[in-house]
CSV table of C-alpha atoms and ligand atoms in Angstrom, one decimal:
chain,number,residue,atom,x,y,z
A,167,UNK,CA,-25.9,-11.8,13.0
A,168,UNK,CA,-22.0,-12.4,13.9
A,169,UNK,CA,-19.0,-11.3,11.3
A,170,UNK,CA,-15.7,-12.6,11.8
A,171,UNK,CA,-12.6,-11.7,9.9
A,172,UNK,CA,-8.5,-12.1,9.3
A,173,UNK,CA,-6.0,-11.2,7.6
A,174,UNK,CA,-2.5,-13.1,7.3
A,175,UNK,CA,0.7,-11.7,5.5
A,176,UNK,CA,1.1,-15.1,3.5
A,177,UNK,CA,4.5,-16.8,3.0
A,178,UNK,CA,5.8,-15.0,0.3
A,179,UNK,CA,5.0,-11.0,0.5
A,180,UNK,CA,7.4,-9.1,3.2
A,181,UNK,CA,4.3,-6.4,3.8
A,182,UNK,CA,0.4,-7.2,4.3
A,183,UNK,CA,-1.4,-4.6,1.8
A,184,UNK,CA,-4.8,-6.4,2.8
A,185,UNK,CA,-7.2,-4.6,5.3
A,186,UNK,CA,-10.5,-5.3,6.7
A,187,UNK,CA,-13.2,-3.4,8.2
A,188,UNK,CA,-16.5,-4.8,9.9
A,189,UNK,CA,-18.9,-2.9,12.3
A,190,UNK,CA,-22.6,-2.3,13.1
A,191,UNK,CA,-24.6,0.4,11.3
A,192,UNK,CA,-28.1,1.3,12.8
A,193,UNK,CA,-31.2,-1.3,12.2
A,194,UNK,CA,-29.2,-4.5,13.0
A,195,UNK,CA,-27.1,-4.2,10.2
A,196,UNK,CA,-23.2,-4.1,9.7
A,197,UNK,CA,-20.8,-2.8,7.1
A,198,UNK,CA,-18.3,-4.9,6.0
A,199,UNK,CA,-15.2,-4.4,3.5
A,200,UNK,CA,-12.3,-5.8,2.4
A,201,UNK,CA,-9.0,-4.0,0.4
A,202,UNK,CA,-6.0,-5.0,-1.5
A,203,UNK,CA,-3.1,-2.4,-1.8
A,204,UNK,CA,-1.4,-1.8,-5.0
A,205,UNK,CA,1.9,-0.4,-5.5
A,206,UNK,CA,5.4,-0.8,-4.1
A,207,UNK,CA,6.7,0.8,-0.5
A,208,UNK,CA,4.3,2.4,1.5
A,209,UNK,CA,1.6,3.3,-1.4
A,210,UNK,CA,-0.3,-0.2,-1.1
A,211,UNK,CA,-0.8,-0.7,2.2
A,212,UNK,CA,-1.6,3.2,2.7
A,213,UNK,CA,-4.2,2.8,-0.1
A,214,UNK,CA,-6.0,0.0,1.3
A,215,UNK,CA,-5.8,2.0,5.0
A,216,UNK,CA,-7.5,4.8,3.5
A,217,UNK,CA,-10.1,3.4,1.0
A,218,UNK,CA,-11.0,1.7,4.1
A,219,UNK,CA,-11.2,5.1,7.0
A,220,UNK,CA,-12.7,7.0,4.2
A,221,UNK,CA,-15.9,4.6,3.9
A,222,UNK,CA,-16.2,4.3,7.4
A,223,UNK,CA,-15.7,8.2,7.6
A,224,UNK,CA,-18.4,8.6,4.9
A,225,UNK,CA,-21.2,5.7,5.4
A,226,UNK,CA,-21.8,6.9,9.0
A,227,UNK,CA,-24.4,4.9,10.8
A,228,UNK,CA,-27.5,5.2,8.8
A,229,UNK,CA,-27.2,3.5,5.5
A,230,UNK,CA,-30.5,3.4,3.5
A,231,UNK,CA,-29.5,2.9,0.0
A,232,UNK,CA,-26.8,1.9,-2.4
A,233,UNK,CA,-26.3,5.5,-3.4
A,234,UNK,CA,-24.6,6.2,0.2
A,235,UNK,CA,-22.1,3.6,-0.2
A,236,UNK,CA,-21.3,4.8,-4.3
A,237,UNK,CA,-20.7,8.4,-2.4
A,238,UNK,CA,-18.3,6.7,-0.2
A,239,UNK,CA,-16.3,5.1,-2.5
A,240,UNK,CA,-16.2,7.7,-4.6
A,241,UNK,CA,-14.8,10.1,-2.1
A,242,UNK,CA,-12.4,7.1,-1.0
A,243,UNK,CA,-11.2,7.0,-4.6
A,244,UNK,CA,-10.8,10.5,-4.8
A,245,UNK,CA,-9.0,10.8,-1.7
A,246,UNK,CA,-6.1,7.9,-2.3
A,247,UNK,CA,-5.7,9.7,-6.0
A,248,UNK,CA,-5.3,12.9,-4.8
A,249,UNK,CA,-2.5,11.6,-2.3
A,250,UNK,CA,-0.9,9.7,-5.0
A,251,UNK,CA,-0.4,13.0,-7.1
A,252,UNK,CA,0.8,14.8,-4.4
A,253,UNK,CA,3.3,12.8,-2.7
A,254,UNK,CA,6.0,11.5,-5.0
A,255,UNK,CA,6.2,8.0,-2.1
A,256,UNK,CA,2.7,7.4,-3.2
A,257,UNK,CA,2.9,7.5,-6.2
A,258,UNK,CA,1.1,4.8,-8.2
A,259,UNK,CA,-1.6,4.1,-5.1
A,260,UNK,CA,-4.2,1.8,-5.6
A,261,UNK,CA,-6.4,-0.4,-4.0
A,262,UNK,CA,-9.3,-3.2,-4.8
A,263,UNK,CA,-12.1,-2.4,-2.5
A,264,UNK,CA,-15.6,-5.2,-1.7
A,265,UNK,CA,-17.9,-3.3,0.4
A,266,UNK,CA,-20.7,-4.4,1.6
A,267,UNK,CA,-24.1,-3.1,4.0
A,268,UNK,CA,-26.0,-6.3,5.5
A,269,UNK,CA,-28.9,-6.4,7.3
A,270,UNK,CA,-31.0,-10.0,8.3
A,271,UNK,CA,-33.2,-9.2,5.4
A,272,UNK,CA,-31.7,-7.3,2.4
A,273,UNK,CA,-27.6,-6.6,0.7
A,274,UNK,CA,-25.9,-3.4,-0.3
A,275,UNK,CA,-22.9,-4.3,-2.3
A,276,UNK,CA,-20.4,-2.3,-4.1
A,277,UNK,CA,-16.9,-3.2,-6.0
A,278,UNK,CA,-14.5,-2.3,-7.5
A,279,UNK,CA,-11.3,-4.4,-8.2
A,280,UNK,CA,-10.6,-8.5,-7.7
A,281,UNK,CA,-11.7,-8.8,-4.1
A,282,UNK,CA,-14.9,-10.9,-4.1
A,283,UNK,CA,-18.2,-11.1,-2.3
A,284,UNK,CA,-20.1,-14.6,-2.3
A,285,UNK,CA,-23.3,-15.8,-1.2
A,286,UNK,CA,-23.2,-19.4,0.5
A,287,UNK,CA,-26.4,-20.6,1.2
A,288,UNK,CA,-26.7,-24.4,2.2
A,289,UNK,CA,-25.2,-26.5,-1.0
A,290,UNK,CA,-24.8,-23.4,-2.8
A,291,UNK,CA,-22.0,-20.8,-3.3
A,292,UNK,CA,-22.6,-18.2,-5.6
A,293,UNK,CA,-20.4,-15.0,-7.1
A,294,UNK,CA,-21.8,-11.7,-6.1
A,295,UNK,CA,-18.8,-9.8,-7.9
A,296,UNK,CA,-17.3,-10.0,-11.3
A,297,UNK,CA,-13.0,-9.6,-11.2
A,298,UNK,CA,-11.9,-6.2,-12.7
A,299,UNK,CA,-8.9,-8.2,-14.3
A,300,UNK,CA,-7.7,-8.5,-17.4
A,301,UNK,CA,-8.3,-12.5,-17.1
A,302,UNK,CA,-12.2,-11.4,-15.3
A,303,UNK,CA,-12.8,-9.4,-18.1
A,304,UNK,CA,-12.0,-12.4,-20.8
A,305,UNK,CA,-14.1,-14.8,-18.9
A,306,UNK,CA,-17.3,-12.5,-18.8
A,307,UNK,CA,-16.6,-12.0,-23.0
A,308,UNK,CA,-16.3,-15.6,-23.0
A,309,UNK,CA,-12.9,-15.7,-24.3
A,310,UNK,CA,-11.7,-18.0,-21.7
A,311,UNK,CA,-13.6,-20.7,-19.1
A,312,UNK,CA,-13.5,-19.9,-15.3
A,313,UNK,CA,-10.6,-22.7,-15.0
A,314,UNK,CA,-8.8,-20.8,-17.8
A,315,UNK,CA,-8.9,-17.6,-15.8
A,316,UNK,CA,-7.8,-19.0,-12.7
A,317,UNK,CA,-4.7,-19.6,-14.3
A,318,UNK,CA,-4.4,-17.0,-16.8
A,319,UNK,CA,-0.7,-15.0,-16.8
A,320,UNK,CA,-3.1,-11.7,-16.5
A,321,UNK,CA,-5.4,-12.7,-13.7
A,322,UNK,CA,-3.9,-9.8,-11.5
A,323,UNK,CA,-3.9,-7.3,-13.5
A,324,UNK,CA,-6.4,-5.1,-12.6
A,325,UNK,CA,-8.5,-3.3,-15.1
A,326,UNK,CA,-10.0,-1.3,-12.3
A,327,UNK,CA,-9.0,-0.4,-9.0
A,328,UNK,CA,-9.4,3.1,-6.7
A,329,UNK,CA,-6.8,5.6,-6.9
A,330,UNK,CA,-5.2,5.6,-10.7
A,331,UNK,CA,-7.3,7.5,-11.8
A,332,UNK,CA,-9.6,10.9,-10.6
A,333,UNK,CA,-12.7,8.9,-11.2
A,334,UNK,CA,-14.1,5.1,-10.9
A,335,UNK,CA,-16.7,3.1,-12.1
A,336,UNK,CA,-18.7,1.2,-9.2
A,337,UNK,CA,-20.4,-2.3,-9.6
A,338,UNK,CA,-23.6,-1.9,-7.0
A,339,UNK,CA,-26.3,-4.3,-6.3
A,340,UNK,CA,-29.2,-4.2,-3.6
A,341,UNK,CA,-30.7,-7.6,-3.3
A,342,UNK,CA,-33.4,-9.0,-0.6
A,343,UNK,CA,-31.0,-11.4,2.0
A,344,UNK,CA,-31.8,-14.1,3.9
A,345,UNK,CA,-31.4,-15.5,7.7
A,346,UNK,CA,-30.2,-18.6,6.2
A,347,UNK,CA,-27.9,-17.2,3.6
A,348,UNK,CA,-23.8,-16.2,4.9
A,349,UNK,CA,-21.9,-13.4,2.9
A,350,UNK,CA,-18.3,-13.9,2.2
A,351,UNK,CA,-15.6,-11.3,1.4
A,352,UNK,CA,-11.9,-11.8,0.6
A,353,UNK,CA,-9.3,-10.7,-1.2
A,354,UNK,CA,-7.8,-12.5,-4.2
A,355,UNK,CA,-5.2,-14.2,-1.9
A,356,UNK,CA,-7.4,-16.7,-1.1
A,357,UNK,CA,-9.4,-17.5,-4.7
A,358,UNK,CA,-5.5,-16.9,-6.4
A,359,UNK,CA,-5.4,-21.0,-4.5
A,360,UNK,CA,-9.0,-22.1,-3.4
A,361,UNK,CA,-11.5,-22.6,-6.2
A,362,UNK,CA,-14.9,-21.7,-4.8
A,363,UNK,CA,-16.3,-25.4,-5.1
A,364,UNK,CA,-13.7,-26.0,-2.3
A,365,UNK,CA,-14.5,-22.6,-0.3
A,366,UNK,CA,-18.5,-24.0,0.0
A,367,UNK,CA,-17.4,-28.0,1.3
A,368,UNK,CA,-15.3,-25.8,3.9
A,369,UNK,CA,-18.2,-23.4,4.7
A,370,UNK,CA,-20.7,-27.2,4.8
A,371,UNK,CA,-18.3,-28.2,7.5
A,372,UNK,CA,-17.3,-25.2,9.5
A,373,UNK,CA,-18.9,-22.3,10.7
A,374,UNK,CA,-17.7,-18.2,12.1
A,375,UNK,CA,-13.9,-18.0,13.1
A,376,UNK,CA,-13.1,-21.7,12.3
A,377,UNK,CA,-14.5,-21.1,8.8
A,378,UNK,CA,-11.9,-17.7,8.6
A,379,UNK,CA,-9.1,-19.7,9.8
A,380,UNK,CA,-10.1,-22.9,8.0
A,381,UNK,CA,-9.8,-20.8,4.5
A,382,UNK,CA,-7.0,-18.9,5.7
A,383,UNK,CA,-4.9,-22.1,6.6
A,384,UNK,CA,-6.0,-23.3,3.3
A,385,UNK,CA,-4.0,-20.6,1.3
A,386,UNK,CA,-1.3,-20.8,3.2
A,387,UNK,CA,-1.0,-24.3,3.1
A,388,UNK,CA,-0.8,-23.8,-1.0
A,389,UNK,CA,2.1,-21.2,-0.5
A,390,UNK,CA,0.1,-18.6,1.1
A,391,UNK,CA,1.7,-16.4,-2.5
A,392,UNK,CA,-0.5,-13.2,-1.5
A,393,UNK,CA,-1.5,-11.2,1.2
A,394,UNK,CA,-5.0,-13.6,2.1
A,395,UNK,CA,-8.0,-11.8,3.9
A,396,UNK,CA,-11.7,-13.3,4.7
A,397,UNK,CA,-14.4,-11.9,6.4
A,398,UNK,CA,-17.4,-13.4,7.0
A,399,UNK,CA,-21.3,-12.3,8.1
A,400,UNK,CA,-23.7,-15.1,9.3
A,401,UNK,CA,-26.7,-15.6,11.3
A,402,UNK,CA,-25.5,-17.6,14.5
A,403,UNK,CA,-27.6,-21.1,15.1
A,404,UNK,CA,-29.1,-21.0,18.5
A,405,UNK,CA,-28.5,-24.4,19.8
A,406,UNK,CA,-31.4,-24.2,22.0
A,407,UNK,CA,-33.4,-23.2,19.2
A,408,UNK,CA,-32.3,-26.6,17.1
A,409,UNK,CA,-33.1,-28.4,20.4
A,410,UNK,CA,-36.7,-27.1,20.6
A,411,UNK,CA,-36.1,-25.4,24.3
B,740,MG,MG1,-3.9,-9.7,-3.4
């Protein structure tokens, strides 16, 4: 397995608040995240900095189970609020935070926030992650359609995120994984311009960094309005292997 990932500043924003993380944990696997910063000056990007450190701190190498990675983000959470109350510069700190565990065989996943995490396997993209947003929220009650809350005045406004507030509710999931399938995690940068019907016909044609940069150029080619990050885990094709050597 391979992971590839980038983050660009967009067009509009004068600061990128968007981090990444990606890096091998024992038994072949890797742990991958992606955070959006809230709040204005230094608070957003500091937020997404730390959420990030503290679940590397925090998961270690061994990951066996979904409650390690809840710990994590719960100390991550509690870490940015605590800063937020201290320092008056930080004061309103928050950040969206996608993590995810991935070995050949099986997914740990937790979220928290409008980042997303997709499965793309052949013809098929699906949504691992449901958008804590006002507009995410309205679609799951059935309020609005998907299109509807792609466009909904309310899509950013986050109805969760870590730092506001002491404590956080995590979405987790451990699912089996396969060779075939690739996971995909980006901030709201990206699906804020690319529907996710257009994300899978780029991931049919391209594959590792050219799919990143495909998807990046994408968002900035509609504007780039937000901070855009994509990383990406897949198992590489061995050309030899297609070949039959
Ligand atoms: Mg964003």
């Amino acid at each position: 397995m391979k992971t590839y990932g980038r983050s660009d500043q967009g067009l509009v924003r004068s600061e990128n608040q968007d981090d990444f993380l990606m890096r091998p944990v024992e038994s072949g696997g890797y742990l991958l995240a992606v955070a959006d910063g809230i709040g204005g000056g230094p608070a957003g990007s500091q937020a997404s900095r730390m959420a990030l450190a503290a679940i590397d701190d925090a998961v270690g190498l061994r990951v066996v189970d979904v409650s390690r990675l809840v710990s994590a983000v719960s100390l991550a959470n509690r870490r940015i609020y605590d800063l937020g109350q201290d320092d008056s510069q930080y004061e309103g700190m928050g950040t969206t935070l996608t993590a995810a565990v991935i070995f050949p065989d099986r997914l740990l996943l937790s979220h928290v926030g409008d980042s997303r995490a997709y499965r793309i396997r052949h013809d098929q993209i699906i949504r691992l992650t449901m958008d804590h947003s006002v507009a995410g929220e309205m679609e799951r009650a059935g309020t609005i359609t998907t299109e509807e809350a792609h466009d909904h005045p309310k899509r950013h406004v986050l109805t969760r995120a870590l730092g506001p507030f002491d404590r956080v509710r995590i979405d987790v999931a451990d699912m089996p994984w396969s060779r075939e399938d690739r996971l995909l995690l980006c901030s709201d940068g990206l699906t804020s311009v690319v529907f996710d019907d257009e994300i899978l016909r780029y991931s049919e044609r391209y594959h590792g960094q050219a799919l990143i940069d495909q998807l990046v150029e994408a968002a900035l080619q509609r504007g780039g309005p937000d901070n855009v990050t994509v990383v990406l885990a897949e198992v590489v094709r061995d050309l030899g292997e297609s070949n039959g050597r």
